[in-house]
Amino acid sequence: LEFRRVQDIFQDVFIVPKLTFNEIIAALNDEQGCNAVAGGFHDVALQSIEERGYVGNEPYLVGENLFSKDPLALTTRQTDPLWSSFVRWIFWALVYAEENGVPQATANQMPATKLFGALRTNALYHAVNAVGNYGELYDRNFNQLVPRGGLHRLNVEFGPMLRALPGISTRRTV
């Protein structure tokens, strides 16, 4: 599917499909072999390419034009729906914290919840206290690899894309 999208954008004469990362890296390292790579954010990031053997004889830049919509995604085992639900709610709590200006330093502002039972009412606080809000977590772990923008920004006013689910209240109950 992604290859067909590339064919739609560029003329066929310029496209030489490479099926493996080893072929892509070999073409990038060959001075006459390759001058563009199409792929997902993570696939074309400089760090990913260097980890696979790109030696950098020529400057390597990632363009700003997006020709696909492949945001980073959470994945969990489908055989454990309780864990998947927990991971999803913690993720939305991190997004909620960023939306509401709650950084790791003031995680105690996170609302209490009974989503995970009466003994886990501070789970959202503990998540933000451990790793920070979504923005802090992203900046620390992904931003160098996949600069934040487009699909990885919060949905503030009319922009893309992430929003916490309704139901997380700003009222703190103890």
PDB file of C-alpha atoms in Angstrom:
ATOM      1  CA  LEU A   1       0.000   0.000   0.000  1.00  0.00           C
ATOM      2  CA  GLU A   2       2.749   2.475   0.881  1.00  0.00           C
ATOM      3  CA  PHE A   3       4.647   1.648  -2.334  1.00  0.00           C
ATOM      4  CA  ARG A   4       1.528   2.397  -4.391  1.00  0.00           C
ATOM      5  CA  ARG A   5       1.264   5.764  -2.635  1.00  0.00           C
ATOM      6  CA  VAL A   6       4.888   6.544  -3.569  1.00  0.00           C
ATOM      7  CA  GLN A   7       4.163   5.567  -7.189  1.00  0.00           C
ATOM      8  CA  ASP A   8       1.203   7.959  -7.217  1.00  0.00           C
ATOM      9  CA  ILE A   9       3.395  10.853  -6.033  1.00  0.00           C
ATOM     10  CA  PHE A  10       6.600  10.258  -8.019  1.00  0.00           C
ATOM     11  CA  GLN A  11       7.237   9.109 -11.560  1.00  0.00           C
ATOM     12  CA  ASP A  12       7.913   5.379 -11.947  1.00  0.00           C
ATOM     13  CA  VAL A  13      11.233   6.062 -13.652  1.00  0.00           C
ATOM     14  CA  PHE A  14      12.626   7.398 -10.373  1.00  0.00           C
ATOM     15  CA  ILE A  15      11.450   4.541  -8.157  1.00  0.00           C
ATOM     16  CA  VAL A  16      13.623   1.530  -7.424  1.00  0.00           C
ATOM     17  CA  PRO A  17      11.903  -0.542  -4.755  1.00  0.00           C
ATOM     18  CA  LYS A  18      14.089  -2.070  -2.063  1.00  0.00           C
ATOM     19  CA  LEU A  19      12.492  -4.822  -0.059  1.00  0.00           C
ATOM     20  CA  THR A  20      14.776  -5.020   2.967  1.00  0.00           C
ATOM     21  CA  PHE A  21      16.520  -2.502   5.170  1.00  0.00           C
ATOM     22  CA  ASN A  22      19.855  -4.026   4.174  1.00  0.00           C
ATOM     23  CA  GLU A  23      19.096  -3.159   0.517  1.00  0.00           C
ATOM     24  CA  ILE A  24      18.024   0.376   1.492  1.00  0.00           C
ATOM     25  CA  ILE A  25      21.161   0.989   3.562  1.00  0.00           C
ATOM     26  CA  ALA A  26      23.411  -0.402   0.819  1.00  0.00           C
ATOM     27  CA  ALA A  27      21.741   1.942  -1.704  1.00  0.00           C
ATOM     28  CA  LEU A  28      22.067   4.927   0.650  1.00  0.00           C
ATOM     29  CA  ASN A  29      25.755   4.191   1.232  1.00  0.00           C
ATOM     30  CA  ASP A  30      26.372   3.895  -2.545  1.00  0.00           C
ATOM     31  CA  GLU A  31      27.013   7.411  -3.872  1.00  0.00           C
ATOM     32  CA  GLN A  32      24.998   6.780  -7.049  1.00  0.00           C
ATOM     33  CA  GLY A  33      22.483   4.390  -5.544  1.00  0.00           C
ATOM     34  CA  CYS A  34      19.775   6.293  -3.703  1.00  0.00           C
ATOM     35  CA  ASN A  35      18.788   9.818  -2.905  1.00  0.00           C
ATOM     36  CA  ALA A  36      15.414   9.326  -1.214  1.00  0.00           C
ATOM     37  CA  VAL A  37      13.756   6.802   1.063  1.00  0.00           C
ATOM     38  CA  ALA A  38      10.017   6.543   1.718  1.00  0.00           C
ATOM     39  CA  GLY A  39       8.745   4.975   4.887  1.00  0.00           C
ATOM     40  CA  GLY A  40       7.138   5.527   8.229  1.00  0.00           C
ATOM     41  CA  PHE A  41       8.403   8.174  10.652  1.00  0.00           C
ATOM     42  CA  HIS A  42      10.460   5.669  12.593  1.00  0.00           C
ATOM     43  CA  ASP A  43      11.771   3.898   9.488  1.00  0.00           C
ATOM     44  CA  VAL A  44      13.266   7.013   7.890  1.00  0.00           C
ATOM     45  CA  ALA A  45      14.525   8.708  11.071  1.00  0.00           C
ATOM     46  CA  LEU A  46      18.281   9.332  11.003  1.00  0.00           C
ATOM     47  CA  GLN A  47      18.859   7.335  14.186  1.00  0.00           C
ATOM     48  CA  SER A  48      17.042   4.305  12.721  1.00  0.00           C
ATOM     49  CA  ILE A  49      19.004   4.526   9.470  1.00  0.00           C
ATOM     50  CA  GLU A  50      22.329   4.885  11.317  1.00  0.00           C
ATOM     51  CA  GLU A  51      21.503   1.932  13.586  1.00  0.00           C
ATOM     52  CA  ARG A  52      21.064  -0.177  10.442  1.00  0.00           C
ATOM     53  CA  GLY A  53      24.461   0.797   9.014  1.00  0.00           C
ATOM     54  CA  TYR A  54      24.185   4.130   7.184  1.00  0.00           C
ATOM     55  CA  VAL A  55      27.656   5.721   7.301  1.00  0.00           C
ATOM     56  CA  GLY A  56      26.622   9.223   6.324  1.00  0.00           C
ATOM     57  CA  ASN A  57      28.883  10.129   3.371  1.00  0.00           C
ATOM     58  CA  GLU A  58      26.155  12.527   2.192  1.00  0.00           C
ATOM     59  CA  PRO A  59      23.867  14.681   4.352  1.00  0.00           C
ATOM     60  CA  TYR A  60      20.726  12.799   5.359  1.00  0.00           C
ATOM     61  CA  LEU A  61      17.641  14.917   5.950  1.00  0.00           C
ATOM     62  CA  VAL A  62      14.074  13.988   6.749  1.00  0.00           C
ATOM     63  CA  GLY A  63      11.625  16.165   4.838  1.00  0.00           C
ATOM     64  CA  GLU A  64       8.697  17.949   6.360  1.00  0.00           C
ATOM     65  CA  ASN A  65       6.107  16.927   3.747  1.00  0.00           C
ATOM     66  CA  LEU A  66       3.896  14.078   4.886  1.00  0.00           C
ATOM     67  CA  PHE A  67       2.533  11.676   2.298  1.00  0.00           C
ATOM     68  CA  SER A  68       1.028   9.233   4.770  1.00  0.00           C
ATOM     69  CA  LYS A  69      -0.651   9.197   8.155  1.00  0.00           C
ATOM     70  CA  ASP A  70       1.281   6.804  10.354  1.00  0.00           C
ATOM     71  CA  PRO A  71       1.290   8.103  13.930  1.00  0.00           C
ATOM     72  CA  LEU A  72       3.097   6.264  16.676  1.00  0.00           C
ATOM     73  CA  ALA A  73       0.772   3.729  18.260  1.00  0.00           C
ATOM     74  CA  LEU A  74       0.399   1.689  21.408  1.00  0.00           C
ATOM     75  CA  THR A  75       0.225  -2.040  21.041  1.00  0.00           C
ATOM     76  CA  THR A  76      -0.592  -4.656  23.640  1.00  0.00           C
ATOM     77  CA  ARG A  77      -1.367  -8.348  23.510  1.00  0.00           C
ATOM     78  CA  GLN A  78      -4.942  -8.949  22.454  1.00  0.00           C
ATOM     79  CA  THR A  79      -5.110 -11.939  24.801  1.00  0.00           C
ATOM     80  CA  ASP A  80      -5.066  -9.613  27.827  1.00  0.00           C
ATOM     81  CA  PRO A  81      -7.893  -7.080  27.471  1.00  0.00           C
ATOM     82  CA  LEU A  82      -7.603  -5.913  31.090  1.00  0.00           C
ATOM     83  CA  TRP A  83      -3.953  -4.950  30.568  1.00  0.00           C
ATOM     84  CA  SER A  84      -4.818  -3.310  27.240  1.00  0.00           C
ATOM     85  CA  SER A  85      -7.514  -1.253  28.931  1.00  0.00           C
ATOM     86  CA  PHE A  86      -5.123  -0.220  31.709  1.00  0.00           C
ATOM     87  CA  VAL A  87      -2.436   0.850  29.206  1.00  0.00           C
ATOM     88  CA  ARG A  88      -4.996   2.811  27.189  1.00  0.00           C
ATOM     89  CA  TRP A  89      -6.294   4.681  30.264  1.00  0.00           C
ATOM     90  CA  ILE A  90      -2.776   5.496  31.443  1.00  0.00           C
ATOM     91  CA  PHE A  91      -1.951   6.833  27.979  1.00  0.00           C
ATOM     92  CA  TRP A  92      -5.071   9.031  27.995  1.00  0.00           C
ATOM     93  CA  ALA A  93      -4.121  10.240  31.488  1.00  0.00           C
ATOM     94  CA  LEU A  94      -0.719  11.373  30.155  1.00  0.00           C
ATOM     95  CA  VAL A  95      -2.448  13.224  27.297  1.00  0.00           C
ATOM     96  CA  TYR A  96      -4.947  14.729  29.766  1.00  0.00           C
ATOM     97  CA  ALA A  97      -2.042  15.924  31.944  1.00  0.00           C
ATOM     98  CA  GLU A  98      -0.423  17.688  29.005  1.00  0.00           C
ATOM     99  CA  GLU A  99      -3.727  19.245  27.902  1.00  0.00           C
ATOM    100  CA  ASN A 100      -4.234  20.623  31.384  1.00  0.00           C
ATOM    101  CA  GLY A 101      -0.664  21.795  31.966  1.00  0.00           C
ATOM    102  CA  VAL A 102       0.163  19.182  34.588  1.00  0.00           C
ATOM    103  CA  PRO A 103       3.876  18.320  34.336  1.00  0.00           C
ATOM    104  CA  GLN A 104       5.669  15.625  36.297  1.00  0.00           C
ATOM    105  CA  ALA A 105       6.673  18.177  38.958  1.00  0.00           C
ATOM    106  CA  THR A 106       3.022  18.861  39.850  1.00  0.00           C
ATOM    107  CA  ALA A 107       1.558  15.404  39.243  1.00  0.00           C
ATOM    108  CA  ASN A 108      -0.366  15.725  42.504  1.00  0.00           C
ATOM    109  CA  GLN A 109      -2.866  17.849  40.512  1.00  0.00           C
ATOM    110  CA  MET A 110      -4.061  14.740  38.670  1.00  0.00           C
ATOM    111  CA  PRO A 111      -7.604  13.698  39.584  1.00  0.00           C
ATOM    112  CA  ALA A 112      -8.300  10.601  41.622  1.00  0.00           C
ATOM    113  CA  THR A 113     -10.308   7.892  39.929  1.00  0.00           C
ATOM    114  CA  LYS A 114     -11.926   4.568  40.713  1.00  0.00           C
ATOM    115  CA  LEU A 115     -11.263   3.205  37.221  1.00  0.00           C
ATOM    116  CA  PHE A 116      -8.903   0.593  38.631  1.00  0.00           C
ATOM    117  CA  GLY A 117     -10.704  -0.123  41.911  1.00  0.00           C
ATOM    118  CA  ALA A 118     -10.825   1.582  45.283  1.00  0.00           C
ATOM    119  CA  LEU A 119      -7.198   0.721  46.098  1.00  0.00           C
ATOM    120  CA  ARG A 120      -5.847   2.406  42.958  1.00  0.00           C
ATOM    121  CA  THR A 121      -7.497   5.841  43.156  1.00  0.00           C
ATOM    122  CA  ASN A 122      -4.159   7.611  42.572  1.00  0.00           C
ATOM    123  CA  ALA A 123      -3.128   5.604  39.495  1.00  0.00           C
ATOM    124  CA  LEU A 124      -3.232   8.655  37.216  1.00  0.00           C
ATOM    125  CA  TYR A 125      -1.072  10.639  39.647  1.00  0.00           C
ATOM    126  CA  HIS A 126       1.416   7.761  39.847  1.00  0.00           C
ATOM    127  CA  ALA A 127       1.641   7.529  36.038  1.00  0.00           C
ATOM    128  CA  VAL A 128       2.363  11.237  35.566  1.00  0.00           C
ATOM    129  CA  ASN A 129       4.652  11.299  38.602  1.00  0.00           C
ATOM    130  CA  ALA A 130       6.666   8.385  37.171  1.00  0.00           C
ATOM    131  CA  VAL A 131       7.102   9.548  33.547  1.00  0.00           C
ATOM    132  CA  GLY A 132       5.641  13.050  33.195  1.00  0.00           C
ATOM    133  CA  ASN A 133       2.821  14.104  30.895  1.00  0.00           C
ATOM    134  CA  TYR A 134       2.633  12.982  27.244  1.00  0.00           C
ATOM    135  CA  GLY A 135       4.734  15.918  26.027  1.00  0.00           C
ATOM    136  CA  GLU A 136       7.481  15.290  28.572  1.00  0.00           C
ATOM    137  CA  LEU A 137       7.501  11.575  27.785  1.00  0.00           C
ATOM    138  CA  TYR A 138       7.557  12.205  24.030  1.00  0.00           C
ATOM    139  CA  ASP A 139      10.338  14.808  24.232  1.00  0.00           C
ATOM    140  CA  ARG A 140      12.497  12.547  26.369  1.00  0.00           C
ATOM    141  CA  ASN A 141      12.019   9.333  24.386  1.00  0.00           C
ATOM    142  CA  PHE A 142      10.896  10.042  20.810  1.00  0.00           C
ATOM    143  CA  ASN A 143      11.491  13.650  19.797  1.00  0.00           C
ATOM    144  CA  GLN A 144      15.064  13.113  18.614  1.00  0.00           C
ATOM    145  CA  LEU A 145      13.973  10.118  16.538  1.00  0.00           C
ATOM    146  CA  VAL A 146      10.583  11.395  15.337  1.00  0.00           C
ATOM    147  CA  PRO A 147      10.218  15.167  15.851  1.00  0.00           C
ATOM    148  CA  ARG A 148       6.871  15.997  17.350  1.00  0.00           C
ATOM    149  CA  GLY A 149       4.400  17.626  15.037  1.00  0.00           C
ATOM    150  CA  GLY A 150       1.471  16.800  12.829  1.00  0.00           C
ATOM    151  CA  LEU A 151      -0.203  13.677  14.099  1.00  0.00           C
ATOM    152  CA  HIS A 152       1.762  13.660  17.358  1.00  0.00           C
ATOM    153  CA  ARG A 153       0.542  17.047  18.577  1.00  0.00           C
ATOM    154  CA  LEU A 154      -2.335  17.579  20.948  1.00  0.00           C
ATOM    155  CA  ASN A 155      -5.699  18.574  19.543  1.00  0.00           C
ATOM    156  CA  VAL A 156      -5.755  22.129  20.857  1.00  0.00           C
ATOM    157  CA  GLU A 157      -8.312  24.416  19.261  1.00  0.00           C
ATOM    158  CA  PHE A 158      -8.378  23.352  15.595  1.00  0.00           C
ATOM    159  CA  GLY A 159      -5.103  21.420  15.330  1.00  0.00           C
ATOM    160  CA  PRO A 160      -4.340  17.698  15.221  1.00  0.00           C
ATOM    161  CA  MET A 161      -4.632  15.031  16.779  1.00  0.00           C
ATOM    162  CA  LEU A 162      -4.428  13.622  20.319  1.00  0.00           C
ATOM    163  CA  ARG A 163      -7.157  14.269  22.879  1.00  0.00           C
ATOM    164  CA  ALA A 164      -7.861  12.699  26.220  1.00  0.00           C
ATOM    165  CA  LEU A 165     -11.130  10.793  26.328  1.00  0.00           C
ATOM    166  CA  PRO A 166     -14.070  12.457  28.019  1.00  0.00           C
ATOM    167  CA  GLY A 167     -14.654  11.228  31.548  1.00  0.00           C
ATOM    168  CA  ILE A 168     -11.439  12.248  33.253  1.00  0.00           C
ATOM    169  CA  SER A 169     -12.666  14.893  35.621  1.00  0.00           C
ATOM    170  CA  THR A 170     -10.670  17.812  36.960  1.00  0.00           C
ATOM    171  CA  ARG A 171     -12.296  17.395  40.364  1.00  0.00           C
ATOM    172  CA  ARG A 172      -9.976  15.613  42.778  1.00  0.00           C
ATOM    173  CA  THR A 173     -11.716  13.234  45.152  1.00  0.00           C
ATOM    174  CA  VAL A 174      -9.788  11.610  47.918  1.00  0.00           C
TER     175      VAL A 174
END
